[in-house]
Short mmCIF file of C-alpha atoms in Angstrom, two decimals:
data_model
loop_
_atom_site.label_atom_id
_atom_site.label_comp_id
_atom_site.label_asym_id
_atom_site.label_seq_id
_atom_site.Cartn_x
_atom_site.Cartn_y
_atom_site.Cartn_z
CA UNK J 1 -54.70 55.52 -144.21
CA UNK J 2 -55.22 58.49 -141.53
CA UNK J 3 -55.49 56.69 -138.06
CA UNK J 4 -57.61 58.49 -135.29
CA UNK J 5 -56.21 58.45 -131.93
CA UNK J 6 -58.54 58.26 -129.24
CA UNK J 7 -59.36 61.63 -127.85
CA UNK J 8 -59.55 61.56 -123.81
CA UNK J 9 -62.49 64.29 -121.99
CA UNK J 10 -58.98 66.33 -120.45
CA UNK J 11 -55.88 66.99 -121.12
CA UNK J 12 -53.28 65.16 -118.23
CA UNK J 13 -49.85 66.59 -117.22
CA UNK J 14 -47.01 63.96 -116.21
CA UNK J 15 -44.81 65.44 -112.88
CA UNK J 16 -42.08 64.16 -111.66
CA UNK J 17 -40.32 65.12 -108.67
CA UNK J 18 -37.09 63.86 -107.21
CA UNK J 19 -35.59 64.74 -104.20
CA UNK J 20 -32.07 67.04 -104.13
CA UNK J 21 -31.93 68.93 -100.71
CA UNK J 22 -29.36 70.99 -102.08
CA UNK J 23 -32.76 72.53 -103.84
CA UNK J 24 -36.08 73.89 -103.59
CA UNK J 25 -38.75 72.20 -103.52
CA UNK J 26 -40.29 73.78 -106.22
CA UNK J 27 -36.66 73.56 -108.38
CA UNK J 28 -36.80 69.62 -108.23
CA UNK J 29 -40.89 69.07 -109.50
CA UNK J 30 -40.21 68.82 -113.25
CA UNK J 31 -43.13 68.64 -115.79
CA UNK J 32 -42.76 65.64 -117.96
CA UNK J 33 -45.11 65.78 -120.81
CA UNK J 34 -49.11 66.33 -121.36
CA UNK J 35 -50.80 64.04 -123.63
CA UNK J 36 -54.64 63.87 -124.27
CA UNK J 37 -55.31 60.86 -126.05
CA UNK J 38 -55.41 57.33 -125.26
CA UNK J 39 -52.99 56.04 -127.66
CA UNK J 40 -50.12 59.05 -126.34
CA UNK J 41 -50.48 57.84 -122.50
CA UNK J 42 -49.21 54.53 -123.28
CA UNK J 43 -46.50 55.66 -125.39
CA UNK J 44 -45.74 57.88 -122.31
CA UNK J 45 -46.19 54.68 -119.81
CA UNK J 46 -44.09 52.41 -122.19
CA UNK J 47 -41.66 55.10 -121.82
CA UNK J 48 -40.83 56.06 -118.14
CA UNK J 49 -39.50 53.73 -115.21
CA UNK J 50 -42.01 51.80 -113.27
CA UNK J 51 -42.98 53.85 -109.97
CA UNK J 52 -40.99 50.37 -108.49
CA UNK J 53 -37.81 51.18 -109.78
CA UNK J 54 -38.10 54.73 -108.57
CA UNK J 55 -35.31 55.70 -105.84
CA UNK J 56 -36.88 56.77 -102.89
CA UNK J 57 -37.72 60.62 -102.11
CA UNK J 58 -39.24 60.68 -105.79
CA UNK J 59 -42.98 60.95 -106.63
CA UNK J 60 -44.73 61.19 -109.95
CA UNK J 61 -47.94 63.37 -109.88
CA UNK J 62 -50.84 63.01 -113.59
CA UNK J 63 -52.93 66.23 -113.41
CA UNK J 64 -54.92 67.87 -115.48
CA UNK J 65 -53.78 70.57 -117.49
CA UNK J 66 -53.80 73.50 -115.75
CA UNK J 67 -53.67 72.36 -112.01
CA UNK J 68 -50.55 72.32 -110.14
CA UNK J 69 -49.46 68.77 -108.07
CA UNK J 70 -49.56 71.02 -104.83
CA UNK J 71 -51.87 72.16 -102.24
CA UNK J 72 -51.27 75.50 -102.61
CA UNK J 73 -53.09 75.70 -106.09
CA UNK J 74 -56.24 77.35 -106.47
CA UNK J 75 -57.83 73.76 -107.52
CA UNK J 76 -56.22 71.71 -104.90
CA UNK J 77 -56.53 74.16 -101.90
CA UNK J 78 -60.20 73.84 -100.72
CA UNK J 79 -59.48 69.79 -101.38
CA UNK J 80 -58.34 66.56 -100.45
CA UNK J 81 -56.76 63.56 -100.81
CA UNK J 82 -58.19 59.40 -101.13
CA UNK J 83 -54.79 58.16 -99.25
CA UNK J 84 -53.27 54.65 -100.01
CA UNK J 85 -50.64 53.59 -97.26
CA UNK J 86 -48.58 50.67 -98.40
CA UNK J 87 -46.41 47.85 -96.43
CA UNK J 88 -42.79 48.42 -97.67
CA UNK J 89 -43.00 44.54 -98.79
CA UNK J 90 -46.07 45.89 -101.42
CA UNK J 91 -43.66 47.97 -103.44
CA UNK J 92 -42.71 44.35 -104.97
CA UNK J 93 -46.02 43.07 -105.16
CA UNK J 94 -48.85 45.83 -105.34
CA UNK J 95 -47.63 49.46 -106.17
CA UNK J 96 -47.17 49.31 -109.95
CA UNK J 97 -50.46 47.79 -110.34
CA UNK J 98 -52.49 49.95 -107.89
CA UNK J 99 -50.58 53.33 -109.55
CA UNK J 100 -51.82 51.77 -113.24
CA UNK J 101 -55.20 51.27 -112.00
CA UNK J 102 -55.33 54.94 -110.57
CA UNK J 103 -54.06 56.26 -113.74
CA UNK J 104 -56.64 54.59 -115.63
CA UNK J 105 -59.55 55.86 -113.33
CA UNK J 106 -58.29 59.45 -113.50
CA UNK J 107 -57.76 59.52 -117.65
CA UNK J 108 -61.06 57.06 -118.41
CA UNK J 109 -63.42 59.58 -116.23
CA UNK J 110 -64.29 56.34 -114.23
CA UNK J 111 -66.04 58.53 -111.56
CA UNK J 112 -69.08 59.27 -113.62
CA UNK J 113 -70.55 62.34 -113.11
CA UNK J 114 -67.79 63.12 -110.27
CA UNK J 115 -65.56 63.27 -112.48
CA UNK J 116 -65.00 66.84 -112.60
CA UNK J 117 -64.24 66.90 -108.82
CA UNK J 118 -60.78 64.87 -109.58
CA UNK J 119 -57.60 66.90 -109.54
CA UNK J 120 -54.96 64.15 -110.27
CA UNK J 121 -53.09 61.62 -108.48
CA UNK J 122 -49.77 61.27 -106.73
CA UNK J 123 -47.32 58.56 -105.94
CA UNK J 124 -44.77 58.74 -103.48
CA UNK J 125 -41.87 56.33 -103.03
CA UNK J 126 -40.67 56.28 -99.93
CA UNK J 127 -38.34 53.96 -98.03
CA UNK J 128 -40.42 54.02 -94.66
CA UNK J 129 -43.53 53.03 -97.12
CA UNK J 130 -45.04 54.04 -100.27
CA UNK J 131 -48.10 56.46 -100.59
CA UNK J 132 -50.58 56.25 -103.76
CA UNK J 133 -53.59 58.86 -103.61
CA UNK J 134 -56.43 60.30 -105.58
CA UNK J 135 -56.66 64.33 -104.97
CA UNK J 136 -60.63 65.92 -105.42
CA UNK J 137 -60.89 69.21 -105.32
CA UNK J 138 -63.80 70.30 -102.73
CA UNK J 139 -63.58 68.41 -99.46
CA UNK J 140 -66.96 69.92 -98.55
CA UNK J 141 -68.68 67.82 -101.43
CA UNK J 142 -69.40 64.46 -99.39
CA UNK J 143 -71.26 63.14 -102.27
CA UNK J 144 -68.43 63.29 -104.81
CA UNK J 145 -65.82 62.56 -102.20
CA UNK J 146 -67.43 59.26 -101.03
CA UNK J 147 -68.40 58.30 -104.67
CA UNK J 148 -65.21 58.40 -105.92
CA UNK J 149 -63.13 56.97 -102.78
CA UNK J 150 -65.96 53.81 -103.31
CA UNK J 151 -65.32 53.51 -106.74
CA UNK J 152 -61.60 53.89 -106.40
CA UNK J 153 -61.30 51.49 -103.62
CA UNK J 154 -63.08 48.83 -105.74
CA UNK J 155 -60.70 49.62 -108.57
CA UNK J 156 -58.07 48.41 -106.74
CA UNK J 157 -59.61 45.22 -106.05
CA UNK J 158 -59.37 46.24 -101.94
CA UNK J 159 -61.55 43.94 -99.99
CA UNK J 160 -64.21 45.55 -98.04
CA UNK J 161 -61.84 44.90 -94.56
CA UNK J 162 -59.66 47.44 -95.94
CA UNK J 163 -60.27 50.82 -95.14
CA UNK J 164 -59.19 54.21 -96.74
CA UNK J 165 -59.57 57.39 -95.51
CA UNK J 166 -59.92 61.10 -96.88
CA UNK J 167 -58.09 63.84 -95.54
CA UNK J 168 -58.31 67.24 -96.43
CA UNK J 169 -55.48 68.85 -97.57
CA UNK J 170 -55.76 71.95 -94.78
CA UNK J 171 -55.39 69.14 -92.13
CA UNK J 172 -52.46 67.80 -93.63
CA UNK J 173 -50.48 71.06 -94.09
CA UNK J 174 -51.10 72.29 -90.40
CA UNK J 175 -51.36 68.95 -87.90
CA UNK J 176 -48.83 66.23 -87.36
CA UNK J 177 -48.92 62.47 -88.95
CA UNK J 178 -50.45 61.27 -85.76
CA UNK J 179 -52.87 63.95 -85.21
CA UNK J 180 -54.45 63.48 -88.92
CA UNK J 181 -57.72 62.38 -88.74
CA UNK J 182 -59.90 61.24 -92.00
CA UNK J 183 -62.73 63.14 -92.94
CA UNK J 184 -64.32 60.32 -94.30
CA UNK J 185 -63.80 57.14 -94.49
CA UNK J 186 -64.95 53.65 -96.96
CA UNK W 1 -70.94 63.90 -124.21
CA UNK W 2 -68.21 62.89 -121.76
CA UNK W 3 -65.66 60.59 -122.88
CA UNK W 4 -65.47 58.21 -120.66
CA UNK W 5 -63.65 54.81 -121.29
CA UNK W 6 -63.55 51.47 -119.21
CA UNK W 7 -60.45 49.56 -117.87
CA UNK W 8 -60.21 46.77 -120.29
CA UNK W 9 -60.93 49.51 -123.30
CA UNK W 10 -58.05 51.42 -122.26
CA UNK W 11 -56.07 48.44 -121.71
CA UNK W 12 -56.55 47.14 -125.16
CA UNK W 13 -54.52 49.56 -126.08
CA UNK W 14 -51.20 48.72 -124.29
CA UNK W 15 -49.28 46.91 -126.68
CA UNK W 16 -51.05 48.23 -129.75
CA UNK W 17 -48.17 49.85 -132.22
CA UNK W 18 -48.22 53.34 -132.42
CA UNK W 19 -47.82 53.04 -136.33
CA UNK W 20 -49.71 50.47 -138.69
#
Protein backbone atom coordinates (compact mmCIF):
# COMPACT_ATOMS: atom_id res chain seq x y z
CA UNK A 1 0.00 0.00 0.00
CA UNK A 2 1.84 3.41 -1.14
CA UNK A 3 1.49 5.83 1.92
CA UNK A 4 1.43 9.67 1.14
CA UNK A 5 3.34 11.79 3.40
CA UNK A 6 2.02 15.04 4.05
CA UNK A 7 3.52 17.64 1.83
CA UNK A 8 4.31 21.05 3.87
CA UNK A 9 3.87 24.78 1.58
CA UNK A 10 8.17 25.08 2.09
CA UNK A 11 10.86 23.30 2.38
CA UNK A 12 12.65 23.90 6.24
CA UNK A 13 16.43 23.60 6.92
CA UNK A 14 17.53 22.28 10.53
CA UNK A 15 20.91 24.48 11.89
CA UNK A 16 22.70 23.82 14.52
CA UNK A 17 25.37 25.77 15.95
CA UNK A 18 27.63 25.08 18.87
CA UNK A 19 30.04 27.16 20.28
CA UNK A 20 34.14 26.32 19.84
CA UNK A 21 36.10 29.68 20.16
CA UNK A 22 38.96 28.01 18.82
CA UNK A 23 36.64 28.63 15.46
CA UNK A 24 34.77 30.81 13.30
CA UNK A 25 31.72 31.56 13.65
CA UNK A 26 30.69 30.55 10.48
CA UNK A 27 32.96 27.01 10.90
CA UNK A 28 30.75 25.95 13.98
CA UNK A 29 26.85 26.62 12.25
CA UNK A 30 26.35 23.12 10.79
CA UNK A 31 23.30 22.31 8.55
CA UNK A 32 21.44 19.40 9.91
CA UNK A 33 18.94 18.18 7.48
CA UNK A 34 15.89 19.75 5.30
CA UNK A 35 12.73 17.93 5.29
CA UNK A 36 9.40 19.13 3.67
CA UNK A 37 6.79 17.00 4.85
CA UNK A 38 4.99 16.58 7.96
CA UNK A 39 5.65 13.06 8.64
CA UNK A 40 9.92 13.78 8.04
CA UNK A 41 9.90 16.73 10.79
CA UNK A 42 8.93 14.45 13.45
CA UNK A 43 11.21 11.81 12.50
CA UNK A 44 13.78 14.70 12.63
CA UNK A 45 12.29 15.96 16.22
CA UNK A 46 12.17 12.30 17.55
CA UNK A 47 15.67 12.34 16.55
CA UNK A 48 17.75 15.29 17.98
CA UNK A 49 18.26 16.36 21.78
CA UNK A 50 15.66 18.51 23.33
CA UNK A 51 16.79 22.35 23.05
CA UNK A 52 16.86 21.54 27.25
CA UNK A 53 19.55 19.25 27.15
CA UNK A 54 21.54 21.52 24.90
CA UNK A 55 24.96 22.79 26.57
CA UNK A 56 24.99 26.30 26.65
CA UNK A 57 26.60 28.56 23.75
CA UNK A 58 24.52 26.24 21.26
CA UNK A 59 21.45 27.37 19.24
CA UNK A 60 19.37 25.51 16.71
CA UNK A 61 17.99 27.75 13.86
CA UNK A 62 14.57 25.92 11.17
CA UNK A 63 14.68 28.06 7.99
CA UNK A 64 13.47 27.80 4.92
CA UNK A 65 15.37 26.46 2.23
CA UNK A 66 17.36 28.85 0.83
CA UNK A 67 17.75 31.52 3.67
CA UNK A 68 20.69 31.61 5.81
CA UNK A 69 20.14 31.67 10.02
CA UNK A 70 22.06 35.12 9.88
CA UNK A 71 21.45 38.69 9.46
CA UNK A 72 23.66 39.18 6.89
CA UNK A 73 21.46 37.21 4.30
CA UNK A 74 19.73 38.88 1.65
CA UNK A 75 16.26 37.61 3.31
CA UNK A 76 17.07 38.37 6.83
CA UNK A 77 18.87 41.78 6.34
CA UNK A 78 16.03 44.35 5.82
CA UNK A 79 14.25 42.18 8.90
CA UNK A 80 13.63 41.39 12.31
CA UNK A 81 13.19 39.40 15.05
CA UNK A 82 9.71 38.48 17.59
CA UNK A 83 12.22 38.05 20.77
CA UNK A 84 11.36 35.60 23.67
CA UNK A 85 13.56 36.31 26.87
CA UNK A 86 13.36 33.49 29.32
CA UNK A 87 14.05 33.21 33.32
CA UNK A 88 16.97 30.69 33.59
CA UNK A 89 14.42 28.62 35.97
CA UNK A 90 12.05 28.30 32.43
CA UNK A 91 14.63 26.18 30.69
CA UNK A 92 13.06 23.32 33.07
CA UNK A 93 9.65 24.29 32.74
CA UNK A 94 8.83 26.34 29.46
CA UNK A 95 11.58 26.24 26.67
CA UNK A 96 10.96 22.85 25.03
CA UNK A 97 7.40 23.57 24.80
CA UNK A 98 7.53 27.23 23.60
CA UNK A 99 10.50 26.05 20.85
CA UNK A 100 7.76 23.07 19.72
CA UNK A 101 5.07 25.51 19.48
CA UNK A 102 7.31 27.92 17.31
CA UNK A 103 8.28 25.13 15.14
CA UNK A 104 4.84 24.23 14.52
CA UNK A 105 3.74 27.89 13.62
CA UNK A 106 6.66 28.31 11.22
CA UNK A 107 6.13 24.65 9.25
CA UNK A 108 1.95 24.78 9.55
CA UNK A 109 1.95 28.48 7.82
CA UNK A 110 -0.03 29.50 11.03
CA UNK A 111 0.40 33.22 10.04
CA UNK A 112 -2.14 33.15 7.29
CA UNK A 113 -1.53 35.24 4.61
CA UNK A 114 1.80 36.56 6.48
CA UNK A 115 3.14 33.74 6.07
CA UNK A 116 5.50 34.52 3.44
CA UNK A 117 7.06 37.31 5.60
CA UNK A 118 8.55 34.43 8.08
CA UNK A 119 12.22 33.64 7.70
CA UNK A 120 12.68 30.93 10.44
CA UNK A 121 13.24 30.74 14.02
CA UNK A 122 16.15 30.54 16.41
CA UNK A 123 16.83 29.19 19.83
CA UNK A 124 19.57 30.09 21.89
CA UNK A 125 20.71 28.36 25.07
CA UNK A 126 22.39 30.34 27.13
CA UNK A 127 23.47 30.09 30.76
CA UNK A 128 22.64 33.86 31.66
CA UNK A 129 19.01 32.95 30.02
CA UNK A 130 17.58 31.38 27.07
CA UNK A 131 16.36 33.31 23.89
CA UNK A 132 13.48 31.76 21.52
CA UNK A 133 12.51 34.12 18.45
CA UNK A 134 10.54 34.27 15.28
CA UNK A 135 12.69 36.17 12.36
CA UNK A 136 10.25 38.14 9.43
CA UNK A 137 11.86 39.39 6.83
CA UNK A 138 10.73 43.23 6.21
CA UNK A 139 10.66 45.23 9.43
CA UNK A 140 8.99 48.03 7.46
CA UNK A 141 5.78 45.78 6.99
CA UNK A 142 3.86 46.72 10.37
CA UNK A 143 0.95 44.79 9.23
CA UNK A 144 2.70 41.42 8.89
CA UNK A 145 5.02 42.13 11.74
CA UNK A 146 2.22 42.80 14.30
CA UNK A 147 0.05 39.93 12.84
CA UNK A 148 2.36 37.45 13.31
CA UNK A 149 4.02 38.63 16.79
CA UNK A 150 -0.10 38.50 17.92
CA UNK A 151 -0.58 35.26 16.66
CA UNK A 152 2.70 33.94 17.92
CA UNK A 153 2.31 35.33 21.30
CA UNK A 154 -1.08 33.56 21.63
CA UNK A 155 0.58 30.37 20.47
CA UNK A 156 2.48 30.28 23.31
CA UNK A 157 -0.32 30.54 25.57
CA UNK A 158 1.42 34.15 26.96
CA UNK A 159 -1.11 36.04 28.92
CA UNK A 160 -1.91 39.40 27.67
CA UNK A 161 0.49 40.97 30.83
CA UNK A 162 3.28 39.62 28.97
CA UNK A 163 4.82 41.65 26.52
CA UNK A 164 7.15 40.91 23.47
CA UNK A 165 8.86 43.11 21.49
CA UNK A 166 10.27 43.33 17.77
CA UNK A 167 13.55 44.46 17.01
CA UNK A 168 15.00 44.91 13.84
CA UNK A 169 17.87 43.17 13.05
CA UNK A 170 20.01 46.60 11.97
CA UNK A 171 19.43 47.72 15.63
CA UNK A 172 20.69 44.70 17.00
CA UNK A 173 23.95 44.43 14.97
CA UNK A 174 24.99 48.16 15.66
CA UNK A 175 23.58 49.28 19.43
CA UNK A 176 24.27 47.69 22.76
CA UNK A 177 21.77 45.22 24.83
CA UNK A 178 20.66 48.19 26.82
CA UNK A 179 20.31 50.62 24.11
CA UNK A 180 17.88 48.13 22.01
CA UNK A 181 14.70 49.44 21.73
CA UNK A 182 11.53 47.40 20.16
CA UNK A 183 10.07 48.54 17.15
CA UNK A 184 6.92 47.26 18.06
CA UNK A 185 5.57 45.84 20.63
CA UNK A 186 2.15 43.22 21.66
CA UNK B 1 -3.68 26.74 -2.39
CA UNK B 2 -1.44 27.18 0.65
CA UNK B 3 -0.91 24.33 2.83
CA UNK B 4 -1.51 25.32 5.87
CA UNK B 5 -2.05 22.87 8.87
CA UNK B 6 -3.27 23.48 12.56
CA UNK B 7 -1.50 22.54 15.87
CA UNK B 8 -3.40 19.54 16.91
CA UNK B 9 -3.22 18.26 12.98
CA UNK B 10 0.38 18.40 13.09
CA UNK B 11 0.49 16.99 16.43
CA UNK B 12 -1.43 13.94 15.50
CA UNK B 13 1.29 13.00 13.91
CA UNK B 14 3.94 12.68 16.71
CA UNK B 15 3.91 9.24 17.61
CA UNK B 16 2.47 7.94 14.36
CA UNK B 17 5.07 5.08 12.93
CA UNK B 18 6.88 6.05 10.09
CA UNK B 19 6.09 2.55 8.48
CA UNK B 20 2.60 0.64 8.58
Amino acid sequence: EHITKHPLQNRWALWFFKNDKSKTWQDNLRLVTKFDTVEDFWALYSHIQLASKLTSGCDYSLFKDGIEPMWEDNWNKHGGRWLITLAKQQRRTELDRFWLETLLCLIGEMFCDYSDDVCGAVINIRAKGDKIAIWTREAENRDGVIHIGRVYKEHLGLSSKVVIGYQAHADTATKSGSLMKSRFIV
Amino acid sequence: GKKQYDRDFLLDFQFMPACI
